[in-house]
Amino acid sequence: MSKTELSLPSKQSFQIVSLVATVLVVGIHYRSTVPSSSVYSQLDFNEIAQEFLFGGVARIAVPLFAFLAGLFYFRSDDGTRATYLKKLNQRARSVGIPYLLAGLIAVTVWCGIRVLEREFSELTPGNLLSMWILRPPAEQLWFLRDLMVLVAIAPLIRRVVLRQMNRPWWIAVLGGMWLFNLQCFPIVSGWYLLNIETLLFFSIGCLAAQDTNWATRLENASPTLVTRTTILWLALVATRVWLRPNFDIWYVSRHGFLDLILHQGSIVVGGCAVMMLAYRIRNAFLLNVSSASFFVYLVHEFPLRAVIEKISARTLPADTACWIVMPMVVVGCYAVAFQLARFSPQGFAIFTGGRLPTSKLPVQDSVAQPLASSRGLGLPLKQFLTKRSKRFLG
């Protein structure tokens, strides 16, 4: 099957999607309260608002990241062994190195805290190595670990998804497992070896990469359709919050059948709504800002969150702190990203796997998906960094 090209507006829209998803992930990690009851009438406005936004609306972030990762991986994949090895090498630099560096920082700080608190029992070399490689203290890194597993098995996913006779049942089986939250992979060091959600949406991205006419249809959607889709998304989230405010499916089973279906349905509808909205809100400022999203994703959690929570605990009400802290973290991390990229482009590029903020348009297709790959990674690392340094310092 010959692949159709993504239009420039579609590439830019996906870049805005990555920005929105990154901000939502920060919100998830900086929420400052969870519903104290499963009865809606017993909750205050702050609990309901945070659950609606961070426990409902924001949950589209991971599926969108996984979908874009699959879309952009398979758009340039021809199924050959040479291409697979090349992509493994690229993802080792664009995902593996940032994962290890961010994890190393988190583990080092974690060890420092344990030393200060005189808790040495867990600081064996084997435990620390396992923590660094398999589960760093920075919780957001689980997705990068999933992404590395997905890239490793990408030929198998491609083979199953793109075979005409296999395509319907593969997506249907994965979709059914995800719909009912049936995790089929074992837990390794506290995280699923592969989450069914990331596998499903990465596979859908593979299918979507073969014919991108769907992106054009999203671009051409009428204002009425965009409005109705957005309203439906928010209504599904609101209904789920009303039915079960303390909903949770992450390694627990605090949910019922109906609220689970509503939650998963809101993710599907919300993903479509965000992609349609992204096309309509894209502008030069947001496109430029979004190019630093991967850095924000890497640094917003531990140890930064631990420091900020210590400070906010002394100055802000614990239950409502997120409404002030979360916007400050988002703005601060993006601002720091551009400053670091300006003054230390080589270090910034190494830490982010070659992703540097850019102010030039039009965007390249690889910039539109900061968690999938990065611009210029086909070059040898030394040549790539030298080229980038001249650009920023020249």
Short mmCIF file of C-alpha atoms in Angstrom, two decimals:
data_model
loop_
_atom_site.label_atom_id
_atom_site.label_comp_id
_atom_site.label_asym_id
_atom_site.label_seq_id
_atom_site.Cartn_x
_atom_site.Cartn_y
_atom_site.Cartn_z
CA MET A 1 0.00 0.00 0.00
CA SER A 2 1.49 3.38 -0.99
CA LYS A 3 1.46 5.92 1.79
CA THR A 4 -0.08 9.36 1.42
CA GLU A 5 1.81 12.41 2.61
CA LEU A 6 0.76 14.44 5.61
CA SER A 7 0.02 18.04 4.78
CA LEU A 8 1.98 20.83 6.46
CA PRO A 9 -1.12 21.94 8.45
CA SER A 10 -1.49 18.37 9.73
CA LYS A 11 2.15 18.26 10.83
CA GLN A 12 1.72 21.56 12.62
CA SER A 13 -1.52 20.37 14.21
CA PHE A 14 0.22 17.32 15.64
CA GLN A 15 2.89 19.58 17.07
CA ILE A 16 0.16 21.52 18.89
CA VAL A 17 -1.35 18.21 20.05
CA SER A 18 1.99 17.30 21.62
CA LEU A 19 2.06 20.65 23.41
CA VAL A 20 -1.45 20.17 24.79
CA ALA A 21 -0.68 16.61 25.87
CA THR A 22 2.51 17.68 27.63
CA VAL A 23 0.69 20.38 29.60
CA LEU A 24 -1.98 17.85 30.58
CA VAL A 25 0.66 15.38 31.78
CA VAL A 26 2.14 18.08 34.01
CA GLY A 27 -1.34 18.69 35.37
CA ILE A 28 -1.81 14.99 36.18
CA HIS A 29 1.40 14.89 38.19
CA TYR A 30 0.83 18.17 40.02
CA ARG A 31 -2.79 17.69 41.06
CA SER A 32 -3.02 18.39 44.76
CA THR A 33 -6.08 16.43 45.84
CA VAL A 34 -8.12 13.40 44.89
CA PRO A 35 -11.78 12.76 45.69
CA SER A 36 -12.13 11.58 49.28
CA SER A 37 -15.39 9.76 48.58
CA SER A 38 -17.09 7.79 45.83
CA VAL A 39 -20.26 9.81 46.44
CA TYR A 40 -20.40 12.95 44.30
CA SER A 41 -22.58 14.93 46.73
CA GLN A 42 -19.98 14.56 49.48
CA LEU A 43 -17.23 16.32 47.56
CA ASP A 44 -16.34 19.99 47.39
CA PHE A 45 -15.85 21.98 44.21
CA ASN A 46 -12.07 21.75 44.31
CA GLU A 47 -12.09 17.94 44.44
CA ILE A 48 -14.60 17.74 41.59
CA ALA A 49 -12.76 20.28 39.45
CA GLN A 50 -9.39 18.54 39.81
CA GLU A 51 -10.89 15.14 39.09
CA PHE A 52 -12.69 16.49 36.03
CA LEU A 53 -9.58 18.16 34.61
CA PHE A 54 -6.70 15.95 35.73
CA GLY A 55 -8.50 12.66 36.22
CA GLY A 56 -10.71 12.97 33.16
CA VAL A 57 -9.80 15.51 30.49
CA ALA A 58 -6.03 15.04 30.91
CA ARG A 59 -6.22 11.27 30.41
CA ILE A 60 -6.15 11.71 26.64
CA ALA A 61 -2.45 12.63 26.87
CA VAL A 62 -0.87 9.16 26.91
CA PRO A 63 -3.07 7.74 24.11
CA LEU A 64 -2.26 10.77 21.97
CA PHE A 65 1.48 10.39 22.60
CA ALA A 66 1.32 6.68 21.75
CA PHE A 67 -0.72 7.32 18.61
CA LEU A 68 1.70 9.99 17.35
CA ALA A 69 4.67 7.78 18.17
CA GLY A 70 3.20 4.97 16.06
CA LEU A 71 2.12 7.31 13.28
CA PHE A 72 5.53 8.87 12.81
CA TYR A 73 7.45 5.65 13.32
CA PHE A 74 5.58 3.77 10.62
CA ARG A 75 5.31 6.67 8.16
CA SER A 76 8.99 6.19 7.35
CA ASP A 77 9.12 2.44 7.89
CA ASP A 78 9.29 0.22 4.80
CA GLY A 79 9.44 -3.05 6.71
CA THR A 80 13.03 -3.89 5.80
CA ARG A 81 15.65 -5.10 8.25
CA ALA A 82 17.95 -2.18 7.38
CA THR A 83 15.25 0.37 8.18
CA TYR A 84 14.42 -1.39 11.43
CA LEU A 85 18.05 -1.33 12.57
CA LYS A 86 18.34 2.31 11.57
CA LYS A 87 15.24 3.17 13.58
CA LEU A 88 16.51 1.21 16.57
CA ASN A 89 19.68 3.27 16.45
CA GLN A 90 17.71 6.51 16.16
CA ARG A 91 15.36 5.66 19.00
CA ALA A 92 18.27 4.58 21.18
CA ARG A 93 19.52 8.15 20.93
CA SER A 94 16.20 9.99 20.83
CA VAL A 95 14.44 7.95 23.55
CA GLY A 96 16.94 5.65 25.26
CA ILE A 97 19.58 8.26 26.11
CA PRO A 98 17.06 10.79 27.51
CA TYR A 99 15.45 7.98 29.52
CA LEU A 100 18.79 6.97 31.03
CA LEU A 101 19.95 10.53 31.70
CA ALA A 102 16.69 11.66 33.29
CA GLY A 103 16.59 8.41 35.25
CA LEU A 104 20.17 8.87 36.42
CA ILE A 105 19.36 12.33 37.75
CA ALA A 106 16.30 11.00 39.56
CA VAL A 107 18.16 8.05 41.08
CA THR A 108 21.07 10.25 42.16
CA VAL A 109 18.77 12.68 43.94
CA TRP A 110 16.80 9.79 45.45
CA CYS A 111 20.04 8.33 46.83
CA GLY A 112 21.06 11.72 48.19
CA ILE A 113 17.78 12.01 50.07
CA ARG A 114 18.18 8.51 51.51
CA VAL A 115 21.70 9.31 52.66
CA LEU A 116 20.55 12.50 54.35
CA GLU A 117 17.73 10.59 56.04
CA ARG A 118 20.19 7.82 57.02
CA GLU A 119 18.22 5.13 55.19
CA PHE A 120 20.95 3.04 53.60
CA SER A 121 19.35 -0.39 53.42
CA GLU A 122 18.11 -0.01 49.84
CA LEU A 123 21.30 1.48 48.43
CA THR A 124 22.86 -1.73 47.11
CA PRO A 125 24.45 -1.58 43.65
CA GLY A 126 22.02 -4.16 42.29
CA ASN A 127 18.97 -2.32 43.58
CA LEU A 128 20.19 1.00 42.25
CA LEU A 129 21.00 -0.44 38.81
CA SER A 130 17.59 -2.09 38.63
CA MET A 131 15.93 1.15 39.67
CA TRP A 132 17.83 3.16 37.08
CA ILE A 133 17.19 0.80 34.18
CA LEU A 134 13.71 -0.51 34.98
CA ARG A 135 11.93 2.06 37.14
CA PRO A 136 13.53 5.42 37.88
CA PRO A 137 11.82 7.52 40.60
CA ALA A 138 10.58 9.93 37.91
CA GLU A 139 7.14 8.47 37.21
CA GLN A 140 6.67 9.98 33.74
CA LEU A 141 9.52 7.86 32.38
CA TRP A 142 7.29 4.78 32.26
CA PHE A 143 6.02 5.90 28.87
CA LEU A 144 9.53 6.13 27.45
CA ARG A 145 10.20 2.61 28.71
CA ASP A 146 7.01 1.47 26.99
CA LEU A 147 8.04 3.26 23.83
CA MET A 148 11.39 1.46 23.74
CA VAL A 149 9.59 -1.87 24.07
CA LEU A 150 7.19 -0.87 21.28
CA VAL A 151 10.06 0.08 18.97
CA ALA A 152 11.78 -3.23 19.71
CA ILE A 153 8.68 -5.19 18.64
CA ALA A 154 7.65 -2.77 15.87
CA PRO A 155 8.25 -5.30 13.04
CA LEU A 156 5.82 -7.69 14.72
CA ILE A 157 3.23 -4.94 15.14
CA ARG A 158 3.66 -3.93 11.51
CA ARG A 159 3.30 -7.51 10.31
CA VAL A 160 0.11 -8.12 12.27
CA VAL A 161 -1.54 -4.73 11.71
CA LEU A 162 -0.88 -4.41 7.99
CA ARG A 163 -1.84 -7.90 6.92
CA GLN A 164 -5.26 -7.52 5.39
CA MET A 165 -6.59 -10.66 7.04
CA ASN A 166 -5.17 -9.73 10.46
CA ARG A 167 -5.97 -6.02 10.62
CA PRO A 168 -9.58 -6.16 11.88
CA TRP A 169 -9.13 -8.73 14.64
CA TRP A 170 -5.85 -7.31 15.94
CA ILE A 171 -7.25 -3.83 16.51
CA ALA A 172 -10.54 -5.30 17.75
CA VAL A 173 -8.84 -7.57 20.29
CA LEU A 174 -6.54 -4.84 21.57
CA GLY A 175 -9.43 -2.37 21.61
CA GLY A 176 -11.59 -4.77 23.61
CA MET A 177 -8.83 -5.44 26.12
CA TRP A 178 -8.22 -1.73 26.52
CA LEU A 179 -11.93 -0.96 26.77
CA PHE A 180 -12.27 -3.35 29.72
CA ASN A 181 -8.80 -2.54 31.12
CA LEU A 182 -7.47 -6.07 30.69
CA GLN A 183 -3.70 -5.85 31.08
CA CYS A 184 -1.97 -8.85 29.51
CA PHE A 185 1.67 -8.06 30.32
CA PRO A 186 3.40 -8.73 33.65
CA ILE A 187 4.46 -6.03 36.07
CA VAL A 188 8.22 -5.49 36.02
CA SER A 189 9.63 -3.33 38.83
CA GLY A 190 6.23 -1.83 39.54
CA TRP A 191 5.31 -0.93 35.94
CA TYR A 192 3.61 -3.09 33.34
CA LEU A 193 6.19 -4.40 30.90
CA LEU A 194 3.90 -2.88 28.27
CA ASN A 195 0.63 -1.10 28.95
CA ILE A 196 -2.28 -2.22 26.81
CA GLU A 197 -3.16 1.43 26.19
CA THR A 198 0.19 2.30 24.64
CA LEU A 199 0.20 -0.89 22.56
CA LEU A 200 -3.29 -0.20 21.21
CA PHE A 201 -2.74 3.42 20.22
CA PHE A 202 0.75 2.75 18.84
CA SER A 203 -0.85 0.05 16.66
CA ILE A 204 -3.60 2.45 15.57
CA GLY A 205 -0.84 4.90 14.67
CA CYS A 206 0.69 2.19 12.47
CA LEU A 207 -2.61 1.75 10.66
CA ALA A 208 -3.17 5.49 10.36
CA ALA A 209 0.27 5.99 8.81
CA GLN A 210 -0.74 4.04 5.71
CA ASP A 211 -3.42 6.47 4.55
CA THR A 212 -3.49 9.97 6.02
CA ASN A 213 -6.71 11.13 4.40
CA TRP A 214 -8.26 10.98 7.87
CA ALA A 215 -6.03 13.91 8.86
CA THR A 216 -7.42 15.98 6.01
CA ARG A 217 -10.94 15.16 7.11
CA LEU A 218 -10.13 16.37 10.61
CA GLU A 219 -8.76 19.59 9.16
CA ASN A 220 -11.90 20.10 7.07
CA ALA A 221 -14.34 19.26 9.86
CA SER A 222 -17.11 21.85 10.15
CA PRO A 223 -17.23 24.16 13.18
CA THR A 224 -20.46 22.44 14.18
CA LEU A 225 -18.81 19.01 14.22
CA VAL A 226 -15.84 20.31 16.19
CA THR A 227 -18.14 21.94 18.74
CA ARG A 228 -20.34 18.88 19.13
CA THR A 229 -17.37 16.54 19.46
CA THR A 230 -15.82 18.74 22.14
CA ILE A 231 -19.09 19.00 24.05
CA LEU A 232 -19.58 15.22 23.87
CA TRP A 233 -16.06 14.67 25.18
CA LEU A 234 -16.57 16.98 28.17
CA ALA A 235 -20.02 15.52 28.83
CA LEU A 236 -18.60 11.99 28.96
CA VAL A 237 -15.93 13.11 31.41
CA ALA A 238 -18.48 14.96 33.54
CA THR A 239 -20.82 11.96 33.62
CA ARG A 240 -18.02 9.64 34.67
CA VAL A 241 -16.98 12.05 37.45
CA TRP A 242 -20.58 12.20 38.62
CA LEU A 243 -20.93 8.40 38.65
CA ARG A 244 -17.58 7.62 40.30
CA PRO A 245 -15.47 10.59 41.39
CA ASN A 246 -12.69 8.41 42.84
CA PHE A 247 -12.27 6.44 39.61
CA ASP A 248 -8.87 4.81 39.12
CA ILE A 249 -7.58 2.14 36.72
CA TRP A 250 -3.84 2.51 37.26
CA TYR A 251 -2.73 -0.74 38.94
CA VAL A 252 -5.99 -0.85 40.93
CA SER A 253 -9.62 -1.63 40.12
CA ARG A 254 -11.53 1.28 41.59
CA HIS A 255 -14.14 1.40 38.89
CA GLY A 256 -17.36 -0.17 37.70
CA PHE A 257 -18.42 -1.28 34.25
CA LEU A 258 -20.32 1.86 33.23
CA ASP A 259 -17.83 4.43 34.49
CA LEU A 260 -14.98 2.48 32.85
CA ILE A 261 -16.77 2.55 29.49
CA LEU A 262 -17.47 6.27 29.90
CA HIS A 263 -13.82 6.95 30.75
CA GLN A 264 -12.46 5.02 27.78
CA GLY A 265 -15.08 6.51 25.48
CA SER A 266 -14.11 10.01 26.59
CA ILE A 267 -10.50 9.27 25.60
CA VAL A 268 -11.49 8.26 22.06
CA VAL A 269 -13.81 11.23 21.57
CA GLY A 270 -11.40 13.60 23.30
CA GLY A 271 -8.49 12.55 21.13
CA CYS A 272 -10.49 13.38 18.00
CA ALA A 273 -11.64 16.68 19.50
CA VAL A 274 -8.11 17.75 20.43
CA MET A 275 -6.76 16.97 16.97
CA MET A 276 -9.54 19.00 15.36
CA LEU A 277 -9.06 21.86 17.79
CA ALA A 278 -5.28 21.81 17.35
CA TYR A 279 -5.67 22.53 13.64
CA ARG A 280 -7.72 25.63 14.49
CA ILE A 281 -5.54 27.09 17.25
CA ARG A 282 -2.12 26.53 15.64
CA ASN A 283 -0.04 29.67 15.29
CA ALA A 284 3.64 30.55 15.15
CA PHE A 285 3.93 31.19 18.90
CA LEU A 286 2.43 27.86 19.95
CA LEU A 287 4.41 25.98 17.31
CA ASN A 288 7.65 27.49 18.59
CA VAL A 289 6.79 26.78 22.22
CA SER A 290 5.79 23.19 21.44
CA SER A 291 9.26 22.41 20.11
CA ALA A 292 10.50 22.36 23.74
CA SER A 293 7.82 19.95 24.95
CA PHE A 294 10.07 16.92 25.28
CA PHE A 295 12.37 18.73 27.69
CA VAL A 296 9.36 19.71 29.80
CA TYR A 297 8.18 16.11 29.78
CA LEU A 298 11.58 14.92 31.00
CA VAL A 299 12.11 17.39 33.86
CA HIS A 300 8.70 18.29 35.29
CA GLU A 301 8.50 15.32 37.67
CA PHE A 302 10.91 14.09 40.36
CA PRO A 303 13.16 15.64 41.61
CA LEU A 304 11.61 18.96 40.57
CA ARG A 305 8.17 18.06 41.89
CA ALA A 306 9.58 17.06 45.28
CA VAL A 307 11.27 20.43 45.65
CA ILE A 308 8.23 22.40 44.54
CA GLU A 309 5.91 20.45 46.82
CA LYS A 310 8.18 21.17 49.78
CA ILE A 311 8.06 24.88 48.98
CA SER A 312 4.35 25.03 48.23
CA ALA A 313 3.54 23.15 51.45
CA ARG A 314 4.89 26.13 53.38
CA THR A 315 3.16 28.82 51.34
CA LEU A 316 -0.03 27.44 49.79
CA PRO A 317 -3.09 25.49 50.95
CA ALA A 318 -2.34 21.83 50.29
CA ASP A 319 -5.64 20.97 48.56
CA THR A 320 -5.66 23.86 46.09
CA ALA A 321 -1.94 24.34 45.47
CA CYS A 322 -2.06 22.83 41.97
CA TRP A 323 -4.04 25.75 40.55
CA ILE A 324 -1.02 27.98 41.17
CA VAL A 325 1.84 25.52 41.04
CA MET A 326 0.92 23.72 37.82
CA PRO A 327 0.85 26.83 35.56
CA MET A 328 4.10 28.05 37.13
CA VAL A 329 5.80 24.72 36.45
CA VAL A 330 4.61 24.68 32.83
CA VAL A 331 5.75 28.24 32.09
CA GLY A 332 8.97 27.83 34.05
CA CYS A 333 10.00 24.58 32.38
CA TYR A 334 9.35 25.91 28.88
CA ALA A 335 11.26 29.11 29.68
CA VAL A 336 14.21 27.15 31.06
CA ALA A 337 14.20 24.93 27.98
CA PHE A 338 14.70 27.85 25.61
CA GLN A 339 17.40 29.39 27.79
CA LEU A 340 19.34 26.16 28.10
CA ALA A 341 19.05 25.51 24.38
CA ARG A 342 20.39 28.97 23.72
CA PHE A 343 23.37 28.84 26.07
CA SER A 344 24.22 25.14 25.95
CA PRO A 345 22.86 23.64 22.73
CA GLN A 346 25.15 20.61 22.84
CA GLY A 347 24.22 19.63 26.38
CA PHE A 348 20.56 20.29 25.72
CA ALA A 349 20.64 18.18 22.55
CA ILE A 350 22.30 15.26 24.31
CA PHE A 351 19.80 15.37 27.20
CA THR A 352 16.77 15.54 24.91
CA GLY A 353 17.99 13.08 22.29
CA GLY A 354 18.70 15.74 19.68
CA ARG A 355 15.55 17.84 20.12
CA LEU A 356 16.24 21.55 20.17
CA PRO A 357 13.63 24.34 20.24
CA THR A 358 13.24 25.97 16.86
CA SER A 359 11.81 29.26 15.71
CA LYS A 360 11.75 28.43 12.04
CA LEU A 361 8.66 27.36 10.10
CA PRO A 362 7.51 25.27 8.35
CA VAL A 363 8.10 22.42 10.76
CA GLN A 364 9.56 19.13 9.70
CA ASP A 365 7.47 16.04 10.21
CA SER A 366 9.81 14.78 12.94
CA VAL A 367 9.28 17.88 15.07
CA ALA A 368 5.56 17.26 15.26
CA GLN A 369 5.91 14.32 17.62
CA PRO A 370 8.43 15.09 20.39
CA LEU A 371 8.03 11.70 22.07
CA ALA A 372 8.46 9.72 18.87
CA SER A 373 11.65 10.88 17.19
CA SER A 374 13.57 14.08 16.58
CA ARG A 375 14.85 16.27 13.80
CA GLY A 376 18.23 15.43 12.39
CA LEU A 377 18.81 12.12 14.16
CA GLY A 378 19.80 10.48 10.90
CA LEU A 379 23.14 12.32 11.25
CA PRO A 380 25.98 10.96 13.38
CA LEU A 381 25.63 12.48 16.85
CA LYS A 382 28.86 14.49 16.68
CA GLN A 383 27.98 15.93 13.28
CA PHE A 384 24.43 16.63 14.42
CA LEU A 385 25.54 18.49 17.56
CA THR A 386 28.18 20.47 15.67
CA LYS A 387 25.57 21.57 13.13
CA ARG A 388 23.13 22.58 15.87
CA SER A 389 25.79 24.44 17.85
CA LYS A 390 26.70 26.58 14.86
CA ARG A 391 23.03 27.37 14.30
CA PHE A 392 22.44 28.56 17.85
CA LEU A 393 25.77 30.25 18.44
CA GLY A 394 26.24 31.70 15.00
#
